[in-house]
Amino acid sequence: MEFPKFLLGDNTDFPDAIFVVHTEYPRFIINLQNDDVEWLEDFDQSDEKELATLAEDLITQANEFYDREVSRYDD
């Protein structure tokens, strides 16, 4: 099964949370309400520099994805 790069997540136990799931490497879930990120990959020390560079760009993409999706509901 193929998944889109980003998915929106919702859970009634967290009514104020806005979750975006990144399904490609490095996989993560971000809560846009407070910018908490949970990485779904195991990283070692050698990955930290690459991860720092990737993380900023991917989190920006996650926010842009959410804005695009919400704008489509408004149309």
PDB file of N, CA, C and O in Angstrom:
ATOM      1  N   MET A   1       0.847  -1.165   0.000  1.00  0.00           N
ATOM      2  CA  MET A   1       0.000   0.000   0.000  1.00  0.00           C
ATOM      3  C   MET A   1       0.899   1.236   0.000  1.00  0.00           C
ATOM      4  O   MET A   1       1.876   1.301   0.723  1.00  0.00           O
ATOM      5  N   GLU A   2       0.529   2.197  -0.809  1.00  0.00           N
ATOM      6  CA  GLU A   2       1.281   3.443  -0.876  1.00  0.00           C
ATOM      7  C   GLU A   2       0.541   4.525  -0.093  1.00  0.00           C
ATOM      8  O   GLU A   2      -0.679   4.663  -0.201  1.00  0.00           O
ATOM      9  N   PHE A   3       1.285   5.261   0.706  1.00  0.00           N
ATOM     10  CA  PHE A   3       0.718   6.350   1.505  1.00  0.00           C
ATOM     11  C   PHE A   3       1.192   7.687   0.961  1.00  0.00           C
ATOM     12  O   PHE A   3       2.299   7.789   0.420  1.00  0.00           O
ATOM     13  N   PRO A   4       0.387   8.729   1.147  1.00  0.00           N
ATOM     14  CA  PRO A   4       0.881  10.069   0.814  1.00  0.00           C
ATOM     15  C   PRO A   4       2.001  10.459   1.778  1.00  0.00           C
ATOM     16  O   PRO A   4       2.136   9.867   2.861  1.00  0.00           O
ATOM     17  N   LYS A   5       2.778  11.445   1.408  1.00  0.00           N
ATOM     18  CA  LYS A   5       3.914  11.877   2.223  1.00  0.00           C
ATOM     19  C   LYS A   5       3.465  12.380   3.590  1.00  0.00           C
ATOM     20  O   LYS A   5       4.136  12.160   4.591  1.00  0.00           O
ATOM     21  N   PHE A   6       2.340  13.084   3.644  1.00  0.00           N
ATOM     22  CA  PHE A   6       1.809  13.615   4.897  1.00  0.00           C
ATOM     23  C   PHE A   6       0.358  13.178   5.079  1.00  0.00           C
ATOM     24  O   PHE A   6      -0.389  13.072   4.106  1.00  0.00           O
ATOM     25  N   LEU A   7      -0.018  12.944   6.333  1.00  0.00           N
ATOM     26  CA  LEU A   7      -1.396  12.622   6.703  1.00  0.00           C
ATOM     27  C   LEU A   7      -1.799  13.505   7.875  1.00  0.00           C
ATOM     28  O   LEU A   7      -0.975  13.801   8.746  1.00  0.00           O
ATOM     29  N   LEU A   8      -3.068  13.899   7.920  1.00  0.00           N
ATOM     30  CA  LEU A   8      -3.600  14.586   9.094  1.00  0.00           C
ATOM     31  C   LEU A   8      -4.080  13.549  10.081  1.00  0.00           C
ATOM     32  O   LEU A   8      -4.668  12.535   9.701  1.00  0.00           O
ATOM     33  N   GLY A   9      -3.844  13.792  11.366  1.00  0.00           N
ATOM     34  CA  GLY A   9      -4.280  12.877  12.412  1.00  0.00           C
ATOM     35  C   GLY A   9      -5.171  13.597  13.397  1.00  0.00           C
ATOM     36  O   GLY A   9      -4.975  14.781  13.684  1.00  0.00           O
ATOM     37  N   ASP A  10      -6.152  12.888  13.931  1.00  0.00           N
ATOM     38  CA  ASP A  10      -7.109  13.459  14.868  1.00  0.00           C
ATOM     39  C   ASP A  10      -7.391  12.430  15.945  1.00  0.00           C
ATOM     40  O   ASP A  10      -7.389  11.224  15.683  1.00  0.00           O
ATOM     41  N   ASN A  11      -7.606  12.906  17.173  1.00  0.00           N
ATOM     42  CA  ASN A  11      -7.909  11.997  18.270  1.00  0.00           C
ATOM     43  C   ASN A  11      -8.723  12.762  19.306  1.00  0.00           C
ATOM     44  O   ASN A  11      -8.301  13.830  19.757  1.00  0.00           O
ATOM     45  N   THR A  12      -9.873  12.224  19.691  1.00  0.00           N
ATOM     46  CA  THR A  12     -10.745  12.921  20.643  1.00  0.00           C
ATOM     47  C   THR A  12     -10.141  13.014  22.040  1.00  0.00           C
ATOM     48  O   THR A  12     -10.577  13.846  22.834  1.00  0.00           O
ATOM     49  N   ASP A  13      -9.131  12.192  22.335  1.00  0.00           N
ATOM     50  CA  ASP A  13      -8.452  12.310  23.621  1.00  0.00           C
ATOM     51  C   ASP A  13      -7.563  13.552  23.688  1.00  0.00           C
ATOM     52  O   ASP A  13      -7.134  13.956  24.763  1.00  0.00           O
ATOM     53  N   PHE A  14      -7.268  14.126  22.546  1.00  0.00           N
ATOM     54  CA  PHE A  14      -6.456  15.347  22.434  1.00  0.00           C
ATOM     55  C   PHE A  14      -7.218  16.355  21.575  1.00  0.00           C
ATOM     56  O   PHE A  14      -6.837  16.621  20.435  1.00  0.00           O
ATOM     57  N   PRO A  15      -8.288  16.933  22.112  1.00  0.00           N
ATOM     58  CA  PRO A  15      -9.191  17.749  21.289  1.00  0.00           C
ATOM     59  C   PRO A  15      -8.553  19.003  20.686  1.00  0.00           C
ATOM     60  O   PRO A  15      -9.010  19.487  19.654  1.00  0.00           O
ATOM     61  N   ASP A  16      -7.497  19.527  21.293  1.00  0.00           N
ATOM     62  CA  ASP A  16      -6.875  20.742  20.765  1.00  0.00           C
ATOM     63  C   ASP A  16      -5.677  20.451  19.865  1.00  0.00           C
ATOM     64  O   ASP A  16      -5.116  21.362  19.262  1.00  0.00           O
ATOM     65  N   ALA A  17      -5.272  19.202  19.785  1.00  0.00           N
ATOM     66  CA  ALA A  17      -4.086  18.833  19.015  1.00  0.00           C
ATOM     67  C   ALA A  17      -4.389  18.777  17.523  1.00  0.00           C
ATOM     68  O   ALA A  17      -5.490  18.417  17.103  1.00  0.00           O
ATOM     69  N   ILE A  18      -3.385  19.135  16.741  1.00  0.00           N
ATOM     70  CA  ILE A  18      -3.443  19.022  15.288  1.00  0.00           C
ATOM     71  C   ILE A  18      -2.216  18.213  14.896  1.00  0.00           C
ATOM     72  O   ILE A  18      -1.095  18.711  14.920  1.00  0.00           O
ATOM     73  N   PHE A  19      -2.417  16.933  14.574  1.00  0.00           N
ATOM     74  CA  PHE A  19      -1.305  16.048  14.244  1.00  0.00           C
ATOM     75  C   PHE A  19      -1.107  15.957  12.739  1.00  0.00           C
ATOM     76  O   PHE A  19      -2.064  15.812  11.986  1.00  0.00           O
ATOM     77  N   VAL A  20       0.157  16.036  12.333  1.00  0.00           N
ATOM     78  CA  VAL A  20       0.537  15.746  10.959  1.00  0.00           C
ATOM     79  C   VAL A  20       1.558  14.615  11.032  1.00  0.00           C
ATOM     80  O   VAL A  20       2.535  14.688  11.791  1.00  0.00           O
ATOM     81  N   VAL A  21       1.317  13.566  10.245  1.00  0.00           N
ATOM     82  CA  VAL A  21       2.190  12.392  10.218  1.00  0.00           C
ATOM     83  C   VAL A  21       2.995  12.426   8.923  1.00  0.00           C
ATOM     84  O   VAL A  21       2.425  12.537   7.831  1.00  0.00           O
ATOM     85  N   HIS A  22       4.320  12.353   9.054  1.00  0.00           N
ATOM     86  CA  HIS A  22       5.199  12.253   7.889  1.00  0.00           C
ATOM     87  C   HIS A  22       5.514  10.779   7.703  1.00  0.00           C
ATOM     88  O   HIS A  22       6.072  10.141   8.601  1.00  0.00           O
ATOM     89  N   THR A  23       5.154  10.218   6.549  1.00  0.00           N
ATOM     90  CA  THR A  23       5.215   8.771   6.343  1.00  0.00           C
ATOM     91  C   THR A  23       6.496   8.280   5.671  1.00  0.00           C
ATOM     92  O   THR A  23       6.690   7.082   5.545  1.00  0.00           O
ATOM     93  N   GLU A  24       7.345   9.197   5.228  1.00  0.00           N
ATOM     94  CA  GLU A  24       8.593   8.814   4.571  1.00  0.00           C
ATOM     95  C   GLU A  24       9.754   9.018   5.547  1.00  0.00           C
ATOM     96  O   GLU A  24       9.606   9.680   6.571  1.00  0.00           O
ATOM     97  N   TYR A  25      10.929   8.453   5.197  1.00  0.00           N
ATOM     98  CA  TYR A  25      12.088   8.610   6.068  1.00  0.00           C
ATOM     99  C   TYR A  25      12.536  10.062   6.105  1.00  0.00           C
ATOM    100  O   TYR A  25      12.611  10.692   5.058  1.00  0.00           O
ATOM    101  N   PRO A  26      12.804  10.597   7.239  1.00  0.00           N
ATOM    102  CA  PRO A  26      12.623  10.071   8.586  1.00  0.00           C
ATOM    103  C   PRO A  26      11.180  10.301   9.046  1.00  0.00           C
ATOM    104  O   PRO A  26      10.665  11.416   9.012  1.00  0.00           O
ATOM    105  N   ARG A  27      10.520   9.241   9.431  1.00  0.00           N
ATOM    106  CA  ARG A  27       9.113   9.307   9.821  1.00  0.00           C
ATOM    107  C   ARG A  27       8.970  10.021  11.168  1.00  0.00           C
ATOM    108  O   ARG A  27       9.776   9.825  12.069  1.00  0.00           O
ATOM    109  N   PHE A  28       7.912  10.841  11.272  1.00  0.00           N
ATOM    110  CA  PHE A  28       7.638  11.534  12.521  1.00  0.00           C
ATOM    111  C   PHE A  28       6.187  11.953  12.582  1.00  0.00           C
ATOM    112  O   PHE A  28       5.472  11.950  11.576  1.00  0.00           O
ATOM    113  N   ILE A  29       5.763  12.317  13.779  1.00  0.00           N
ATOM    114  CA  ILE A  29       4.451  12.918  14.010  1.00  0.00           C
ATOM    115  C   ILE A  29       4.709  14.253  14.694  1.00  0.00           C
ATOM    116  O   ILE A  29       5.458  14.327  15.672  1.00  0.00           O
ATOM    117  N   ILE A  30       4.105  15.307  14.175  1.00  0.00           N
ATOM    118  CA  ILE A  30       4.230  16.626  14.796  1.00  0.00           C
ATOM    119  C   ILE A  30       2.858  17.077  15.252  1.00  0.00           C
ATOM    120  O   ILE A  30       1.859  16.882  14.558  1.00  0.00           O
ATOM    121  N   ASN A  31       2.802  17.636  16.435  1.00  0.00           N
ATOM    122  CA  ASN A  31       1.590  18.262  16.951  1.00  0.00           C
ATOM    123  C   ASN A  31       1.742  19.748  16.676  1.00  0.00           C
ATOM    124  O   ASN A  31       2.562  20.428  17.310  1.00  0.00           O
ATOM    125  N   LEU A  32       1.001  20.262  15.709  1.00  0.00           N
ATOM    126  CA  LEU A  32       1.137  21.661  15.312  1.00  0.00           C
ATOM    127  C   LEU A  32       0.657  22.627  16.389  1.00  0.00           C
ATOM    128  O   LEU A  32       1.001  23.803  16.351  1.00  0.00           O
ATOM    129  N   GLN A  33      -0.106  22.135  17.341  1.00  0.00           N
ATOM    130  CA  GLN A  33      -0.569  22.993  18.433  1.00  0.00           C
ATOM    131  C   GLN A  33       0.614  23.504  19.254  1.00  0.00           C
ATOM    132  O   GLN A  33       0.641  24.657  19.653  1.00  0.00           O
ATOM    133  N   ASN A  34       1.598  22.628  19.506  1.00  0.00           N
ATOM    134  CA  ASN A  34       2.714  23.027  20.359  1.00  0.00           C
ATOM    135  C   ASN A  34       4.087  22.692  19.746  1.00  0.00           C
ATOM    136  O   ASN A  34       5.107  22.831  20.414  1.00  0.00           O
ATOM    137  N   ASP A  35       4.095  22.241  18.498  1.00  0.00           N
ATOM    138  CA  ASP A  35       5.320  21.904  17.755  1.00  0.00           C
ATOM    139  C   ASP A  35       6.117  20.749  18.362  1.00  0.00           C
ATOM    140  O   ASP A  35       7.308  20.601  18.083  1.00  0.00           O
ATOM    141  N   ASP A  36       5.486  19.918  19.173  1.00  0.00           N
ATOM    142  CA  ASP A  36       6.145  18.709  19.664  1.00  0.00           C
ATOM    143  C   ASP A  36       6.317  17.723  18.511  1.00  0.00           C
ATOM    144  O   ASP A  36       5.376  17.502  17.739  1.00  0.00           O
ATOM    145  N   VAL A  37       7.503  17.145  18.402  1.00  0.00           N
ATOM    146  CA  VAL A  37       7.793  16.187  17.346  1.00  0.00           C
ATOM    147  C   VAL A  37       8.177  14.857  17.988  1.00  0.00           C
ATOM    148  O   VAL A  37       9.004  14.814  18.899  1.00  0.00           O
ATOM    149  N   GLU A  38       7.568  13.794  17.499  1.00  0.00           N
ATOM    150  CA  GLU A  38       7.918  12.439  17.931  1.00  0.00           C
ATOM    151  C   GLU A  38       8.482  11.714  16.718  1.00  0.00           C
ATOM    152  O   GLU A  38       7.776  11.495  15.727  1.00  0.00           O
ATOM    153  N   TRP A  39       9.772  11.375  16.781  1.00  0.00           N
ATOM    154  CA  TRP A  39      10.421  10.672  15.683  1.00  0.00           C
ATOM    155  C   TRP A  39      10.100   9.194  15.770  1.00  0.00           C
ATOM    156  O   TRP A  39      10.128   8.620  16.859  1.00  0.00           O
ATOM    157  N   LEU A  40       9.792   8.575  14.664  1.00  0.00           N
ATOM    158  CA  LEU A  40       9.447   7.160  14.603  1.00  0.00           C
ATOM    159  C   LEU A  40      10.616   6.328  14.075  1.00  0.00           C
ATOM    160  O   LEU A  40      10.422   5.182  13.670  1.00  0.00           O
ATOM    161  N   GLU A  41      11.790   6.898  14.097  1.00  0.00           N
ATOM    162  CA  GLU A  41      13.010   6.241  13.649  1.00  0.00           C
ATOM    163  C   GLU A  41      14.007   6.235  14.815  1.00  0.00           C
ATOM    164  O   GLU A  41      13.931   7.088  15.694  1.00  0.00           O
ATOM    165  N   ASP A  42      14.933   5.303  14.781  1.00  0.00           N
ATOM    166  CA  ASP A  42      16.046   5.296  15.728  1.00  0.00           C
ATOM    167  C   ASP A  42      17.243   5.935  15.043  1.00  0.00           C
ATOM    168  O   ASP A  42      17.609   5.553  13.929  1.00  0.00           O
ATOM    169  N   PHE A  43      17.831   6.919  15.699  1.00  0.00           N
ATOM    170  CA  PHE A  43      18.976   7.632  15.141  1.00  0.00           C
ATOM    171  C   PHE A  43      20.184   7.428  16.041  1.00  0.00           C
ATOM    172  O   PHE A  43      20.050   7.241  17.241  1.00  0.00           O
ATOM    173  N   ASP A  44      21.371   7.514  15.440  1.00  0.00           N
ATOM    174  CA  ASP A  44      22.588   7.491  16.244  1.00  0.00           C
ATOM    175  C   ASP A  44      23.307   8.831  16.093  1.00  0.00           C
ATOM    176  O   ASP A  44      22.848   9.719  15.376  1.00  0.00           O
ATOM    177  N   GLN A  45      24.419   8.972  16.761  1.00  0.00           N
ATOM    178  CA  GLN A  45      25.154  10.240  16.789  1.00  0.00           C
ATOM    179  C   GLN A  45      25.504  10.738  15.387  1.00  0.00           C
ATOM    180  O   GLN A  45      25.456  11.930  15.118  1.00  0.00           O
ATOM    181  N   SER A  46      25.850   9.840  14.492  1.00  0.00           N
ATOM    182  CA  SER A  46      26.260  10.244  13.146  1.00  0.00           C
ATOM    183  C   SER A  46      25.103  10.803  12.327  1.00  0.00           C
ATOM    184  O   SER A  46      25.327  11.485  11.326  1.00  0.00           O
ATOM    185  N   ASP A  47      23.871  10.520  12.721  1.00  0.00           N
ATOM    186  CA  ASP A  47      22.693  11.007  11.997  1.00  0.00           C
ATOM    187  C   ASP A  47      22.266  12.407  12.418  1.00  0.00           C
ATOM    188  O   ASP A  47      21.466  13.038  11.730  1.00  0.00           O
ATOM    189  N   GLU A  48      22.781  12.899  13.544  1.00  0.00           N
ATOM    190  CA  GLU A  48      22.273  14.149  14.111  1.00  0.00           C
ATOM    191  C   GLU A  48      22.420  15.349  13.185  1.00  0.00           C
ATOM    192  O   GLU A  48      21.497  16.148  13.056  1.00  0.00           O
ATOM    193  N   LYS A  49      23.551  15.497  12.527  1.00  0.00           N
ATOM    194  CA  LYS A  49      23.760  16.649  11.642  1.00  0.00           C
ATOM    195  C   LYS A  49      22.787  16.609  10.466  1.00  0.00           C
ATOM    196  O   LYS A  49      22.144  17.607  10.142  1.00  0.00           O
ATOM    197  N   GLU A  50      22.672  15.446   9.829  1.00  0.00           N
ATOM    198  CA  GLU A  50      21.744  15.299   8.707  1.00  0.00           C
ATOM    199  C   GLU A  50      20.299  15.519   9.166  1.00  0.00           C
ATOM    200  O   GLU A  50      19.522  16.172   8.492  1.00  0.00           O
ATOM    201  N   LEU A  51      19.973  14.983  10.327  1.00  0.00           N
ATOM    202  CA  LEU A  51      18.622  15.116  10.856  1.00  0.00           C
ATOM    203  C   LEU A  51      18.272  16.570  11.136  1.00  0.00           C
ATOM    204  O   LEU A  51      17.163  17.020  10.835  1.00  0.00           O
ATOM    205  N   ALA A  52      19.195  17.328  11.687  1.00  0.00           N
ATOM    206  CA  ALA A  52      18.939  18.738  11.980  1.00  0.00           C
ATOM    207  C   ALA A  52      18.617  19.504  10.701  1.00  0.00           C
ATOM    208  O   ALA A  52      17.707  20.337  10.676  1.00  0.00           O
ATOM    209  N   THR A  53      19.339  19.205   9.640  1.00  0.00           N
ATOM    210  CA  THR A  53      19.099  19.864   8.355  1.00  0.00           C
ATOM    211  C   THR A  53      17.743  19.448   7.781  1.00  0.00           C
ATOM    212  O   THR A  53      16.966  20.298   7.328  1.00  0.00           O
ATOM    213  N   LEU A  54      17.461  18.160   7.808  1.00  0.00           N
ATOM    214  CA  LEU A  54      16.193  17.655   7.282  1.00  0.00           C
ATOM    215  C   LEU A  54      14.992  18.119   8.103  1.00  0.00           C
ATOM    216  O   LEU A  54      13.951  18.457   7.550  1.00  0.00           O
ATOM    217  N   ALA A  55      15.127  18.121   9.403  1.00  0.00           N
ATOM    218  CA  ALA A  55      14.002  18.387  10.298  1.00  0.00           C
ATOM    219  C   ALA A  55      13.383  19.752  10.033  1.00  0.00           C
ATOM    220  O   ALA A  55      12.159  19.875   9.943  1.00  0.00           O
ATOM    221  N   GLU A  56      14.198  20.764   9.918  1.00  0.00           N
ATOM    222  CA  GLU A  56      13.671  22.109   9.709  1.00  0.00           C
ATOM    223  C   GLU A  56      12.832  22.172   8.437  1.00  0.00           C
ATOM    224  O   GLU A  56      11.722  22.703   8.436  1.00  0.00           O
ATOM    225  N   ASP A  57      13.346  21.613   7.362  1.00  0.00           N
ATOM    226  CA  ASP A  57      12.634  21.631   6.082  1.00  0.00           C
ATOM    227  C   ASP A  57      11.353  20.798   6.147  1.00  0.00           C
ATOM    228  O   ASP A  57      10.293  21.233   5.674  1.00  0.00           O
ATOM    229  N   LEU A  58      11.422  19.612   6.751  1.00  0.00           N
ATOM    230  CA  LEU A  58      10.247  18.738   6.826  1.00  0.00           C
ATOM    231  C   LEU A  58       9.149  19.326   7.710  1.00  0.00           C
ATOM    232  O   LEU A  58       7.961  19.198   7.402  1.00  0.00           O
ATOM    233  N   ILE A  59       9.520  19.980   8.780  1.00  0.00           N
ATOM    234  CA  ILE A  59       8.521  20.602   9.654  1.00  0.00           C
ATOM    235  C   ILE A  59       7.853  21.768   8.935  1.00  0.00           C
ATOM    236  O   ILE A  59       6.644  21.963   9.046  1.00  0.00           O
ATOM    237  N   THR A  60       8.614  22.511   8.166  1.00  0.00           N
ATOM    238  CA  THR A  60       8.022  23.579   7.339  1.00  0.00           C
ATOM    239  C   THR A  60       7.051  22.977   6.333  1.00  0.00           C
ATOM    240  O   THR A  60       5.935  23.486   6.146  1.00  0.00           O
ATOM    241  N   GLN A  61       7.445  21.873   5.693  1.00  0.00           N
ATOM    242  CA  GLN A  61       6.556  21.203   4.740  1.00  0.00           C
ATOM    243  C   GLN A  61       5.287  20.694   5.425  1.00  0.00           C
ATOM    244  O   GLN A  61       4.196  20.757   4.842  1.00  0.00           O
ATOM    245  N   ALA A  62       5.405  20.183   6.640  1.00  0.00           N
ATOM    246  CA  ALA A  62       4.237  19.702   7.385  1.00  0.00           C
ATOM    247  C   ALA A  62       3.264  20.836   7.648  1.00  0.00           C
ATOM    248  O   ALA A  62       2.045  20.676   7.502  1.00  0.00           O
ATOM    249  N   ASN A  63       3.777  21.997   8.028  1.00  0.00           N
ATOM    250  CA  ASN A  63       2.920  23.164   8.253  1.00  0.00           C
ATOM    251  C   ASN A  63       2.254  23.616   6.961  1.00  0.00           C
ATOM    252  O   ASN A  63       1.063  23.948   6.953  1.00  0.00           O
ATOM    253  N   GLU A  64       2.995  23.626   5.867  1.00  0.00           N
ATOM    254  CA  GLU A  64       2.429  24.010   4.573  1.00  0.00           C
ATOM    255  C   GLU A  64       1.359  23.013   4.130  1.00  0.00           C
ATOM    256  O   GLU A  64       0.324  23.414   3.579  1.00  0.00           O
ATOM    257  N   PHE A  65       1.593  21.725   4.366  1.00  0.00           N
ATOM    258  CA  PHE A  65       0.602  20.702   4.052  1.00  0.00           C
ATOM    259  C   PHE A  65      -0.687  20.965   4.822  1.00  0.00           C
ATOM    260  O   PHE A  65      -1.782  20.942   4.248  1.00  0.00           O
ATOM    261  N   TYR A  66      -0.573  21.221   6.111  1.00  0.00           N
ATOM    262  CA  TYR A  66      -1.756  21.481   6.928  1.00  0.00           C
ATOM    263  C   TYR A  66      -2.506  22.711   6.406  1.00  0.00           C
ATOM    264  O   TYR A  66      -3.732  22.672   6.236  1.00  0.00           O
ATOM    265  N   ASP A  67      -1.805  23.799   6.138  1.00  0.00           N
ATOM    266  CA  ASP A  67      -2.448  25.015   5.623  1.00  0.00           C
ATOM    267  C   ASP A  67      -3.169  24.737   4.310  1.00  0.00           C
ATOM    268  O   ASP A  67      -4.289  25.214   4.091  1.00  0.00           O
ATOM    269  N   ARG A  68      -2.534  23.956   3.432  1.00  0.00           N
ATOM    270  CA  ARG A  68      -3.161  23.616   2.146  1.00  0.00           C
ATOM    271  C   ARG A  68      -4.422  22.791   2.356  1.00  0.00           C
ATOM    272  O   ARG A  68      -5.467  23.050   1.739  1.00  0.00           O
ATOM    273  N   GLU A  69      -4.355  21.795   3.227  1.00  0.00           N
ATOM    274  CA  GLU A  69      -5.513  20.951   3.478  1.00  0.00           C
ATOM    275  C   GLU A  69      -6.673  21.744   4.071  1.00  0.00           C
ATOM    276  O   GLU A  69      -7.816  21.582   3.659  1.00  0.00           O
ATOM    277  N   VAL A  70      -6.393  22.601   5.031  1.00  0.00           N
ATOM    278  CA  VAL A  70      -7.444  23.400   5.665  1.00  0.00           C
ATOM    279  C   VAL A  70      -8.061  24.355   4.648  1.00  0.00           C
ATOM    280  O   VAL A  70      -9.280  24.547   4.642  1.00  0.00           O
ATOM    281  N   SER A  71      -7.249  24.934   3.776  1.00  0.00           N
ATOM    282  CA  SER A  71      -7.789  25.851   2.768  1.00  0.00           C
ATOM    283  C   SER A  71      -8.737  25.119   1.815  1.00  0.00           C
ATOM    284  O   SER A  71      -9.701  25.708   1.322  1.00  0.00           O
ATOM    285  N   ARG A  72      -8.492  23.859   1.564  1.00  0.00           N
ATOM    286  CA  ARG A  72      -9.378  23.069   0.690  1.00  0.00           C
ATOM    287  C   ARG A  72     -10.725  22.803   1.343  1.00  0.00           C
ATOM    288  O   ARG A  72     -11.732  22.686   0.651  1.00  0.00           O
ATOM    289  N   TYR A  73     -10.757  22.699   2.669  1.00  0.00           N
ATOM    290  CA  TYR A  73     -12.046  22.538   3.369  1.00  0.00           C
ATOM    291  C   TYR A  73     -12.867  23.827   3.281  1.00  0.00           C
ATOM    292  O   TYR A  73     -14.078  23.787   3.231  1.00  0.00           O
ATOM    293  N   ASP A  74     -12.187  24.960   3.274  1.00  0.00           N
ATOM    294  CA  ASP A  74     -12.870  26.250   3.228  1.00  0.00           C
ATOM    295  C   ASP A  74     -13.501  26.510   1.860  1.00  0.00           C
ATOM    296  O   ASP A  74     -14.439  27.275   1.748  1.00  0.00           O
ATOM    297  N   ASP A  75     -12.941  25.875   0.798  1.00  0.00           N
ATOM    298  CA  ASP A  75     -13.452  26.117  -0.569  1.00  0.00           C
ATOM    299  C   ASP A  75     -14.739  25.446  -0.771  1.00  0.00           C
ATOM    300  O   ASP A  75     -15.596  25.013  -0.701  1.00  0.00           O
TER     301      ASP A  75
END
